[in-house]
Amino acid sequence: MIDHAHDLEAVREATDRLLGATGTWDDATLGGPSRLPGWSRGHVLAHLSRNADALANVLRGHPMYASSETRDADIERDAPRPLDAQVADLRESSAGFLAAAEAPADWSRAVTLRNGVTDQARRLPFRRLAEVELHHVDLGTGYELEDLPEEFVSRENDFLAERFAGHPGVAATTAVSGDGRIWTTGGGAEGDPVVVRGTATEILGWLCGRRDGSGLTVEGGLLPALPPL
């Protein structure tokens, strides 16, 4: 059972880590390239701020974004801002999401996300947590996948394995970590089943598209190519 209150506390902690990290930056650092193609670190922070607003919209029963075009335009608009403006916006928008989550609500209700995706409200805090944690890594300023909390790594692997389950482009795959945890995914594509072995962190890196899988071993075939998130 997902504990949304637990996840909201994790969001607070992850956001504080990210905001604390920006204290060592200057505007030149902010304008440098992130690990996401075509995005500066300013783009990443702008995205995180607008995502917080968007998830607060969902919690309040409104559309997540006015449109995909508006979402993209807002990120491009906000990306070039100086560091103090970016940090203030991230702090304010993150607080706004948490405030929306504190309102009395039916956490079992269905909500609609971007592109018509539906989910339960109780899963939104973990979705926000994944945004903050993975994009902190994408900034490329010293916070790596290995620094992610162990609980987050395991649960994000659960989430992504579920997301790719039955995907028509992914053969049946079983991922096994060194401590015996198992995730199954794929199964919609033809081909023999494969077994992927490595640390839970390396498995996450492959599942979330942050690593090429070179830290994994594969039995029964080739490492499946996963669709973009």
Short mmCIF file of N, CA, C and O in Angstrom, two decimals, residues 82-215:
data_model
loop_
_atom_site.label_atom_id
_atom_site.label_comp_id
_atom_site.label_asym_id
_atom_site.label_seq_id
_atom_site.Cartn_x
_atom_site.Cartn_y
_atom_site.Cartn_z
N PRO A 82 18.25 34.22 -13.93
CA PRO A 82 19.41 34.10 -13.05
C PRO A 82 19.13 33.14 -11.90
O PRO A 82 17.97 32.79 -11.61
N LEU A 83 20.19 32.74 -11.23
CA LEU A 83 20.11 31.71 -10.21
C LEU A 83 19.14 32.07 -9.09
O LEU A 83 18.33 31.22 -8.67
N ASP A 84 19.18 33.31 -8.59
CA ASP A 84 18.31 33.63 -7.47
C ASP A 84 16.84 33.51 -7.84
O ASP A 84 16.02 33.05 -7.04
N ALA A 85 16.49 33.87 -9.07
CA ALA A 85 15.10 33.74 -9.51
C ALA A 85 14.70 32.28 -9.67
O ALA A 85 13.59 31.89 -9.30
N GLN A 86 15.60 31.48 -10.19
CA GLN A 86 15.31 30.05 -10.36
C GLN A 86 15.09 29.38 -9.01
O GLN A 86 14.15 28.61 -8.83
N VAL A 87 15.98 29.65 -8.08
CA VAL A 87 15.89 29.01 -6.76
C VAL A 87 14.63 29.46 -6.03
O VAL A 87 13.93 28.64 -5.41
N ALA A 88 14.32 30.74 -6.10
CA ALA A 88 13.11 31.24 -5.45
C ALA A 88 11.87 30.60 -6.05
O ALA A 88 10.92 30.23 -5.34
N ASP A 89 11.85 30.44 -7.36
CA ASP A 89 10.71 29.83 -8.03
C ASP A 89 10.57 28.36 -7.64
O ASP A 89 9.46 27.88 -7.35
N LEU A 90 11.69 27.64 -7.61
CA LEU A 90 11.64 26.23 -7.23
C LEU A 90 11.15 26.08 -5.80
O LEU A 90 10.32 25.20 -5.51
N ARG A 91 11.63 26.93 -4.91
CA ARG A 91 11.19 26.86 -3.52
C ARG A 91 9.69 27.15 -3.41
O ARG A 91 8.95 26.43 -2.72
N GLU A 92 9.23 28.19 -4.10
CA GLU A 92 7.82 28.58 -4.00
C GLU A 92 6.91 27.54 -4.65
O GLU A 92 5.86 27.19 -4.09
N SER A 93 7.27 27.06 -5.83
CA SER A 93 6.41 26.10 -6.51
C SER A 93 6.38 24.77 -5.77
O SER A 93 5.32 24.11 -5.71
N SER A 94 7.50 24.37 -5.20
CA SER A 94 7.54 23.13 -4.43
C SER A 94 6.66 23.24 -3.20
O SER A 94 5.93 22.29 -2.84
N ALA A 95 6.70 24.39 -2.54
CA ALA A 95 5.84 24.62 -1.39
C ALA A 95 4.37 24.61 -1.80
O ALA A 95 3.50 24.13 -1.07
N GLY A 96 4.09 25.12 -2.98
CA GLY A 96 2.72 25.12 -3.47
C GLY A 96 2.20 23.71 -3.70
O GLY A 96 1.03 23.42 -3.40
N PHE A 97 3.04 22.84 -4.24
CA PHE A 97 2.63 21.45 -4.41
C PHE A 97 2.34 20.81 -3.07
O PHE A 97 1.31 20.13 -2.89
N LEU A 98 3.22 21.01 -2.10
CA LEU A 98 3.02 20.41 -0.78
C LEU A 98 1.76 20.97 -0.11
O LEU A 98 1.03 20.23 0.55
N ALA A 99 1.50 22.25 -0.30
CA ALA A 99 0.29 22.84 0.27
C ALA A 99 -0.96 22.22 -0.35
O ALA A 99 -1.94 21.94 0.35
N ALA A 100 -0.94 22.02 -1.66
CA ALA A 100 -2.08 21.38 -2.32
C ALA A 100 -2.29 19.97 -1.81
O ALA A 100 -3.43 19.49 -1.68
N ALA A 101 -1.18 19.29 -1.49
CA ALA A 101 -1.27 17.91 -1.00
C ALA A 101 -1.76 17.83 0.43
O ALA A 101 -2.20 16.76 0.88
N GLU A 102 -1.69 18.94 1.17
CA GLU A 102 -2.13 18.93 2.57
C GLU A 102 -3.63 19.14 2.71
O GLU A 102 -4.18 18.94 3.80
N ALA A 103 -4.30 19.54 1.64
CA ALA A 103 -5.75 19.75 1.71
C ALA A 103 -6.46 18.41 1.87
O ALA A 103 -6.04 17.41 1.29
N PRO A 104 -7.53 18.36 2.67
CA PRO A 104 -8.28 17.11 2.81
C PRO A 104 -8.74 16.61 1.45
O PRO A 104 -9.24 17.39 0.63
N ALA A 105 -8.55 15.33 1.20
CA ALA A 105 -8.87 14.80 -0.13
C ALA A 105 -9.04 13.29 -0.07
O ALA A 105 -8.59 12.64 0.88
N ASP A 106 -9.68 12.75 -1.08
CA ASP A 106 -9.79 11.31 -1.26
C ASP A 106 -8.57 10.85 -2.05
O ASP A 106 -8.51 11.02 -3.27
N TRP A 107 -7.60 10.27 -1.38
CA TRP A 107 -6.36 9.89 -2.02
C TRP A 107 -6.51 8.64 -2.89
O TRP A 107 -5.59 8.29 -3.63
N SER A 108 -7.66 7.99 -2.83
CA SER A 108 -7.89 6.82 -3.69
C SER A 108 -8.51 7.21 -5.02
O SER A 108 -8.67 6.36 -5.91
N ARG A 109 -8.83 8.49 -5.21
CA ARG A 109 -9.52 8.92 -6.42
C ARG A 109 -8.60 8.83 -7.64
O ARG A 109 -7.37 8.91 -7.52
N ALA A 110 -9.21 8.70 -8.80
CA ALA A 110 -8.46 8.70 -10.05
C ALA A 110 -8.18 10.14 -10.46
O ALA A 110 -9.02 11.04 -10.28
N VAL A 111 -6.99 10.35 -11.00
CA VAL A 111 -6.61 11.67 -11.51
C VAL A 111 -6.06 11.51 -12.92
O VAL A 111 -5.58 10.43 -13.30
N THR A 112 -6.13 12.59 -13.68
CA THR A 112 -5.65 12.56 -15.06
C THR A 112 -4.39 13.41 -15.18
O THR A 112 -4.36 14.57 -14.75
N LEU A 113 -3.37 12.81 -15.78
CA LEU A 113 -2.08 13.47 -15.95
C LEU A 113 -1.92 13.92 -17.40
O LEU A 113 -2.88 14.04 -18.14
N ARG A 114 -0.69 14.13 -17.80
CA ARG A 114 -0.39 14.58 -19.15
C ARG A 114 -0.70 13.48 -20.16
O ARG A 114 -0.56 12.29 -19.87
N ASN A 115 -1.14 13.88 -21.34
CA ASN A 115 -1.42 12.96 -22.45
C ASN A 115 -2.48 11.92 -22.10
O ASN A 115 -2.47 10.80 -22.64
N GLY A 116 -3.38 12.27 -21.20
CA GLY A 116 -4.48 11.38 -20.88
C GLY A 116 -4.15 10.23 -19.96
O GLY A 116 -5.00 9.37 -19.71
N VAL A 117 -2.94 10.18 -19.44
CA VAL A 117 -2.55 9.12 -18.50
C VAL A 117 -3.35 9.29 -17.21
O VAL A 117 -3.50 10.40 -16.70
N THR A 118 -3.87 8.20 -16.69
CA THR A 118 -4.61 8.25 -15.42
C THR A 118 -3.85 7.48 -14.35
O THR A 118 -3.09 6.57 -14.63
N ASP A 119 -4.08 7.87 -13.11
CA ASP A 119 -3.43 7.22 -11.97
C ASP A 119 -4.27 7.51 -10.74
O ASP A 119 -5.26 8.25 -10.80
N GLN A 120 -3.85 6.95 -9.61
CA GLN A 120 -4.50 7.27 -8.35
C GLN A 120 -3.78 8.46 -7.71
O GLN A 120 -2.56 8.59 -7.82
N ALA A 121 -4.55 9.29 -7.03
CA ALA A 121 -3.98 10.47 -6.40
C ALA A 121 -2.85 10.11 -5.45
O ALA A 121 -1.86 10.85 -5.35
N ARG A 122 -2.97 9.00 -4.75
CA ARG A 122 -1.96 8.63 -3.76
C ARG A 122 -0.58 8.40 -4.39
O ARG A 122 0.43 8.42 -3.68
N ARG A 123 -0.52 8.19 -5.69
CA ARG A 123 0.76 7.95 -6.35
C ARG A 123 1.44 9.24 -6.80
O ARG A 123 2.61 9.22 -7.20
N LEU A 124 0.74 10.37 -6.74
CA LEU A 124 1.33 11.63 -7.21
C LEU A 124 2.55 12.06 -6.40
O LEU A 124 3.53 12.55 -6.98
N PRO A 125 2.55 11.93 -5.07
CA PRO A 125 3.77 12.31 -4.34
C PRO A 125 5.00 11.53 -4.80
O PRO A 125 6.09 12.11 -4.91
N PHE A 126 4.84 10.23 -5.07
CA PHE A 126 6.01 9.48 -5.53
C PHE A 126 6.41 9.92 -6.93
O PHE A 126 7.61 9.97 -7.25
N ARG A 127 5.45 10.24 -7.76
CA ARG A 127 5.79 10.77 -9.09
C ARG A 127 6.61 12.06 -8.95
O ARG A 127 7.58 12.27 -9.69
N ARG A 128 6.21 12.93 -8.04
CA ARG A 128 6.98 14.16 -7.82
C ARG A 128 8.36 13.84 -7.27
O ARG A 128 9.36 14.44 -7.68
N LEU A 129 8.45 12.87 -6.38
CA LEU A 129 9.74 12.48 -5.83
C LEU A 129 10.67 12.01 -6.94
O LEU A 129 11.86 12.37 -6.96
N ALA A 130 10.15 11.22 -7.87
CA ALA A 130 10.99 10.75 -8.98
C ALA A 130 11.49 11.91 -9.82
O ALA A 130 12.64 11.92 -10.27
N GLU A 131 10.63 12.90 -10.06
CA GLU A 131 11.06 14.08 -10.82
C GLU A 131 12.23 14.77 -10.12
O GLU A 131 13.24 15.11 -10.76
N VAL A 132 12.09 15.00 -8.83
CA VAL A 132 13.13 15.74 -8.10
C VAL A 132 14.42 14.94 -8.05
O VAL A 132 15.51 15.47 -8.33
N GLU A 133 14.33 13.67 -7.69
CA GLU A 133 15.55 12.87 -7.51
C GLU A 133 16.28 12.64 -8.84
O GLU A 133 17.51 12.83 -8.92
N LEU A 134 15.57 12.21 -9.86
CA LEU A 134 16.25 11.89 -11.12
C LEU A 134 16.78 13.14 -11.81
O LEU A 134 17.87 13.14 -12.38
N HIS A 135 16.02 14.23 -11.74
CA HIS A 135 16.52 15.45 -12.38
C HIS A 135 17.65 16.09 -11.57
O HIS A 135 18.48 16.81 -12.16
N HIS A 136 17.71 15.83 -10.27
CA HIS A 136 18.89 16.25 -9.51
C HIS A 136 20.13 15.58 -10.08
O HIS A 136 21.18 16.22 -10.27
N VAL A 137 20.02 14.30 -10.39
CA VAL A 137 21.13 13.58 -11.03
C VAL A 137 21.43 14.19 -12.40
O VAL A 137 22.60 14.37 -12.78
N ASP A 138 20.38 14.52 -13.16
CA ASP A 138 20.57 15.07 -14.51
C ASP A 138 21.33 16.38 -14.52
O ASP A 138 21.91 16.75 -15.55
N LEU A 139 21.34 17.10 -13.40
CA LEU A 139 22.05 18.38 -13.35
C LEU A 139 23.55 18.20 -13.49
O LEU A 139 24.26 19.12 -13.91
N GLY A 140 24.06 17.02 -13.15
CA GLY A 140 25.49 16.75 -13.34
C GLY A 140 26.39 17.59 -12.46
O GLY A 140 27.47 18.02 -12.90
N THR A 141 25.99 17.80 -11.22
CA THR A 141 26.79 18.64 -10.32
C THR A 141 27.26 17.87 -9.09
O THR A 141 27.54 18.47 -8.05
N GLY A 142 27.34 16.53 -9.20
CA GLY A 142 27.89 15.74 -8.10
C GLY A 142 26.92 14.80 -7.43
O GLY A 142 27.34 13.95 -6.64
N TYR A 143 25.64 14.92 -7.70
CA TYR A 143 24.64 14.01 -7.13
C TYR A 143 24.39 12.93 -8.16
O TYR A 143 23.93 13.21 -9.28
N GLU A 144 24.71 11.68 -7.80
CA GLU A 144 24.67 10.59 -8.77
C GLU A 144 23.61 9.55 -8.39
O GLU A 144 23.05 9.59 -7.29
N LEU A 145 23.36 8.63 -9.29
CA LEU A 145 22.40 7.57 -9.00
C LEU A 145 22.77 6.83 -7.72
O LEU A 145 21.89 6.41 -6.96
N GLU A 146 24.06 6.67 -7.48
CA GLU A 146 24.49 5.97 -6.27
C GLU A 146 24.16 6.74 -4.99
O GLU A 146 24.20 6.17 -3.90
N ASP A 147 23.87 8.03 -5.12
CA ASP A 147 23.51 8.83 -3.95
C ASP A 147 22.02 8.78 -3.63
O ASP A 147 21.60 9.29 -2.57
N LEU A 148 21.23 8.19 -4.50
CA LEU A 148 19.79 8.13 -4.28
C LEU A 148 19.48 7.22 -3.10
O LEU A 148 20.13 6.19 -2.90
N PRO A 149 18.46 7.55 -2.30
CA PRO A 149 18.08 6.67 -1.19
C PRO A 149 17.71 5.28 -1.69
O PRO A 149 17.07 5.12 -2.74
N GLU A 150 18.10 4.27 -0.95
CA GLU A 150 17.88 2.88 -1.36
C GLU A 150 16.39 2.59 -1.57
O GLU A 150 16.01 1.90 -2.52
N GLU A 151 15.55 3.11 -0.68
CA GLU A 151 14.12 2.87 -0.84
C GLU A 151 13.61 3.44 -2.15
O GLU A 151 12.81 2.80 -2.85
N PHE A 152 14.08 4.64 -2.49
CA PHE A 152 13.64 5.23 -3.75
C PHE A 152 14.07 4.38 -4.93
O PHE A 152 13.29 4.15 -5.87
N VAL A 153 15.31 3.92 -4.94
CA VAL A 153 15.81 3.10 -6.05
C VAL A 153 14.93 1.88 -6.26
O VAL A 153 14.52 1.56 -7.38
N SER A 154 14.64 1.17 -5.17
CA SER A 154 13.84 -0.05 -5.29
C SER A 154 12.43 0.27 -5.79
O SER A 154 11.90 -0.41 -6.69
N ARG A 155 11.83 1.31 -5.26
CA ARG A 155 10.45 1.63 -5.66
C ARG A 155 10.38 2.20 -7.07
O ARG A 155 9.40 1.94 -7.80
N GLU A 156 11.37 2.96 -7.48
CA GLU A 156 11.37 3.47 -8.84
C GLU A 156 11.58 2.32 -9.83
O GLU A 156 10.99 2.31 -10.92
N ASN A 157 12.38 1.33 -9.45
CA ASN A 157 12.49 0.14 -10.29
C ASN A 157 11.14 -0.57 -10.41
O ASN A 157 10.76 -1.03 -11.49
N ASP A 158 10.41 -0.65 -9.29
CA ASP A 158 9.07 -1.23 -9.34
C ASP A 158 8.19 -0.46 -10.34
O ASP A 158 7.50 -1.06 -11.16
N PHE A 159 8.23 0.86 -10.22
CA PHE A 159 7.38 1.73 -11.04
C PHE A 159 7.71 1.58 -12.51
O PHE A 159 6.81 1.44 -13.37
N LEU A 160 9.00 1.60 -12.85
CA LEU A 160 9.40 1.55 -14.25
C LEU A 160 9.19 0.15 -14.84
O LEU A 160 8.81 0.02 -16.01
N ALA A 161 9.43 -0.88 -14.03
CA ALA A 161 9.16 -2.24 -14.51
C ALA A 161 7.68 -2.38 -14.85
O ALA A 161 7.31 -2.99 -15.87
N GLU A 162 6.83 -1.82 -14.02
CA GLU A 162 5.38 -1.84 -14.28
C GLU A 162 5.05 -1.05 -15.55
O GLU A 162 4.22 -1.47 -16.36
N ARG A 163 5.73 0.06 -15.72
CA ARG A 163 5.45 0.92 -16.88
C ARG A 163 5.76 0.22 -18.20
O ARG A 163 5.02 0.38 -19.18
N PHE A 164 6.83 -0.55 -18.23
CA PHE A 164 7.23 -1.22 -19.47
C PHE A 164 6.65 -2.63 -19.60
O PHE A 164 6.89 -3.30 -20.61
N ALA A 165 5.89 -3.09 -18.61
CA ALA A 165 5.32 -4.43 -18.65
C ALA A 165 4.39 -4.56 -19.86
O ALA A 165 3.52 -3.71 -20.07
N GLY A 166 4.59 -5.61 -20.63
CA GLY A 166 3.76 -5.85 -21.80
C GLY A 166 4.04 -4.95 -22.98
O GLY A 166 3.32 -5.02 -23.99
N HIS A 167 5.05 -4.11 -22.92
CA HIS A 167 5.33 -3.17 -24.00
C HIS A 167 5.66 -3.94 -25.29
O HIS A 167 6.47 -4.88 -25.27
N PRO A 168 5.04 -3.56 -26.40
CA PRO A 168 5.25 -4.32 -27.64
C PRO A 168 6.66 -4.28 -28.19
O PRO A 168 7.01 -5.09 -29.06
N GLY A 169 7.48 -3.37 -27.68
CA GLY A 169 8.86 -3.29 -28.17
C GLY A 169 9.88 -3.91 -27.24
O GLY A 169 11.09 -3.84 -27.52
N VAL A 170 9.44 -4.51 -26.15
CA VAL A 170 10.37 -5.01 -25.14
C VAL A 170 10.10 -6.49 -24.88
O VAL A 170 8.99 -6.87 -24.51
N ALA A 171 11.11 -7.32 -25.09
CA ALA A 171 10.98 -8.75 -24.82
C ALA A 171 10.85 -9.00 -23.31
O ALA A 171 11.22 -8.14 -22.49
N ALA A 172 10.33 -10.15 -22.96
CA ALA A 172 10.18 -10.51 -21.55
C ALA A 172 11.54 -10.44 -20.86
O ALA A 172 12.51 -11.08 -21.29
N THR A 173 11.61 -9.68 -19.79
CA THR A 173 12.88 -9.42 -19.11
C THR A 173 12.71 -9.56 -17.61
O THR A 173 11.75 -9.04 -17.03
N THR A 174 13.67 -10.23 -17.00
CA THR A 174 13.74 -10.32 -15.54
C THR A 174 15.03 -9.66 -15.10
O THR A 174 16.11 -10.04 -15.54
N ALA A 175 14.93 -8.65 -14.26
CA ALA A 175 16.11 -7.96 -13.73
C ALA A 175 16.32 -8.43 -12.29
O ALA A 175 15.38 -8.42 -11.49
N VAL A 176 17.55 -8.83 -11.99
CA VAL A 176 17.87 -9.39 -10.68
C VAL A 176 19.03 -8.60 -10.09
O VAL A 176 20.10 -8.50 -10.70
N SER A 177 18.84 -8.05 -8.90
CA SER A 177 19.92 -7.32 -8.24
C SER A 177 20.79 -8.29 -7.45
O SER A 177 20.40 -9.44 -7.18
N GLY A 178 21.95 -7.83 -7.05
CA GLY A 178 22.89 -8.68 -6.33
C GLY A 178 22.37 -9.18 -5.01
O GLY A 178 22.81 -10.23 -4.51
N ASP A 179 21.41 -8.45 -4.41
CA ASP A 179 20.85 -8.89 -3.13
C ASP A 179 19.57 -9.69 -3.30
O ASP A 179 18.85 -9.93 -2.33
N GLY A 180 19.27 -10.07 -4.54
CA GLY A 180 18.16 -10.98 -4.78
C GLY A 180 16.83 -10.34 -5.12
O GLY A 180 15.85 -11.06 -5.34
N ARG A 181 16.74 -9.03 -5.18
CA ARG A 181 15.48 -8.41 -5.57
C ARG A 181 15.23 -8.65 -7.06
O ARG A 181 16.18 -8.70 -7.86
N ILE A 182 13.98 -8.82 -7.43
CA ILE A 182 13.63 -9.20 -8.79
C ILE A 182 12.56 -8.24 -9.33
O ILE A 182 11.59 -7.93 -8.64
N TRP A 183 12.77 -7.81 -10.58
CA TRP A 183 11.78 -7.02 -11.29
C TRP A 183 11.53 -7.66 -12.65
O TRP A 183 12.49 -8.02 -13.35
N THR A 184 10.28 -7.83 -13.02
CA THR A 184 9.94 -8.37 -14.33
C THR A 184 9.26 -7.29 -15.15
O THR A 184 8.47 -6.49 -14.65
N THR A 185 9.59 -7.26 -16.45
CA THR A 185 9.03 -6.23 -17.31
C THR A 185 9.01 -6.73 -18.74
O THR A 185 9.45 -7.84 -19.05
N GLY A 186 8.52 -5.88 -19.63
CA GLY A 186 8.45 -6.26 -21.04
C GLY A 186 7.46 -7.39 -21.26
O GLY A 186 6.49 -7.54 -20.53
N GLY A 187 7.72 -8.16 -22.31
CA GLY A 187 6.88 -9.31 -22.61
C GLY A 187 5.99 -9.13 -23.81
O GLY A 187 5.33 -10.09 -24.24
N GLY A 188 5.96 -7.94 -24.39
CA GLY A 188 5.11 -7.72 -25.55
C GLY A 188 5.78 -7.94 -26.87
O GLY A 188 5.12 -7.99 -27.91
N ALA A 189 7.11 -8.10 -26.87
CA ALA A 189 7.84 -8.30 -28.11
C ALA A 189 8.24 -9.76 -28.27
O ALA A 189 8.39 -10.49 -27.28
N GLU A 190 8.40 -10.18 -29.50
CA GLU A 190 8.85 -11.54 -29.76
C GLU A 190 10.31 -11.68 -29.31
O GLU A 190 11.05 -10.72 -29.22
N GLY A 191 10.70 -12.92 -29.06
CA GLY A 191 12.07 -13.18 -28.65
C GLY A 191 12.13 -13.93 -27.35
O GLY A 191 11.17 -13.94 -26.57
N ASP A 192 13.28 -14.59 -27.13
CA ASP A 192 13.45 -15.36 -25.91
C ASP A 192 13.55 -14.43 -24.70
O ASP A 192 14.05 -13.31 -24.81
N PRO A 193 13.10 -14.89 -23.55
CA PRO A 193 13.24 -14.08 -22.34
C PRO A 193 14.70 -13.86 -22.01
O PRO A 193 15.56 -14.71 -22.29
N VAL A 194 15.01 -12.72 -21.42
CA VAL A 194 16.37 -12.43 -21.00
C VAL A 194 16.39 -12.15 -19.50
O VAL A 194 15.37 -11.74 -18.93
N VAL A 195 17.54 -12.38 -18.91
CA VAL A 195 17.75 -12.07 -17.50
C VAL A 195 18.86 -11.02 -17.42
O VAL A 195 19.92 -11.19 -18.02
N VAL A 196 18.60 -9.96 -16.70
CA VAL A 196 19.55 -8.86 -16.53
C VAL A 196 20.00 -8.86 -15.08
O VAL A 196 19.16 -8.91 -14.16
N ARG A 197 21.30 -8.81 -14.86
CA ARG A 197 21.83 -8.84 -13.50
C ARG A 197 22.74 -7.64 -13.24
O ARG A 197 23.53 -7.25 -14.11
N GLY A 198 22.65 -7.11 -12.04
CA GLY A 198 23.50 -6.00 -11.64
C GLY A 198 22.99 -5.41 -10.35
O GLY A 198 22.07 -5.94 -9.73
N THR A 199 23.58 -4.32 -9.93
CA THR A 199 23.10 -3.66 -8.72
C THR A 199 21.74 -3.03 -9.01
O THR A 199 21.39 -2.75 -10.16
N ALA A 200 20.98 -2.79 -7.96
CA ALA A 200 19.69 -2.13 -8.13
C ALA A 200 19.87 -0.75 -8.77
O ALA A 200 19.03 -0.31 -9.57
N THR A 201 20.97 -0.09 -8.46
CA THR A 201 21.23 1.24 -9.03
C THR A 201 21.51 1.15 -10.52
O THR A 201 21.01 1.97 -11.30
N GLU A 202 22.30 0.16 -10.93
CA GLU A 202 22.57 -0.01 -12.36
C GLU A 202 21.30 -0.40 -13.11
O GLU A 202 21.08 0.03 -14.25
N ILE A 203 20.47 -1.21 -12.48
CA ILE A 203 19.20 -1.56 -13.11
C ILE A 203 18.34 -0.31 -13.28
O ILE A 203 17.73 -0.09 -14.33
N LEU A 204 18.31 0.54 -12.25
CA LEU A 204 17.57 1.80 -12.36
C LEU A 204 18.13 2.65 -13.49
O LEU A 204 17.36 3.22 -14.28
N GLY A 205 19.45 2.76 -13.57
CA GLY A 205 20.05 3.58 -14.62
C GLY A 205 19.61 3.15 -16.00
O GLY A 205 19.35 3.99 -16.87
N TRP A 206 19.51 1.83 -16.20
CA TRP A 206 19.04 1.31 -17.49
C TRP A 206 17.55 1.58 -17.67
O TRP A 206 17.12 2.09 -18.73
N LEU A 207 16.74 1.29 -16.66
CA LEU A 207 15.29 1.45 -16.79
C LEU A 207 14.89 2.91 -17.02
O LEU A 207 13.94 3.18 -17.76
N CYS A 208 15.61 3.85 -16.40
CA CYS A 208 15.21 5.25 -16.53
C CYS A 208 15.97 5.98 -17.63
O CYS A 208 15.82 7.19 -17.80
N GLY A 209 16.81 5.25 -18.38
CA GLY A 209 17.50 5.84 -19.52
C GLY A 209 18.67 6.72 -19.18
O GLY A 209 19.15 7.47 -20.03
N ARG A 210 19.17 6.61 -17.94
CA ARG A 210 20.32 7.43 -17.56
C ARG A 210 21.65 6.71 -17.78
O ARG A 210 22.69 7.34 -17.72
N ARG A 211 21.62 5.40 -18.02
CA ARG A 211 22.83 4.63 -18.30
C ARG A 211 22.57 3.65 -19.42
O ARG A 211 21.42 3.25 -19.66
N ASP A 212 23.66 3.23 -20.08
CA ASP A 212 23.51 2.40 -21.27
C ASP A 212 23.45 0.90 -20.98
O ASP A 212 23.35 0.09 -21.90
N GLY A 213 23.51 0.53 -19.70
CA GLY A 213 23.44 -0.88 -19.35
C GLY A 213 24.77 -1.59 -19.37
O GLY A 213 24.83 -2.81 -19.16
N SER A 214 25.87 -0.86 -19.60
CA SER A 214 27.18 -1.50 -19.65
C SER A 214 27.59 -2.07 -18.29
O SER A 214 28.48 -2.92 -18.22
N GLY A 215 26.95 -1.62 -17.21
CA GLY A 215 27.25 -2.15 -15.89
C GLY A 215 26.42 -3.37 -15.54
O GLY A 215 26.48 -3.84 -14.40
#
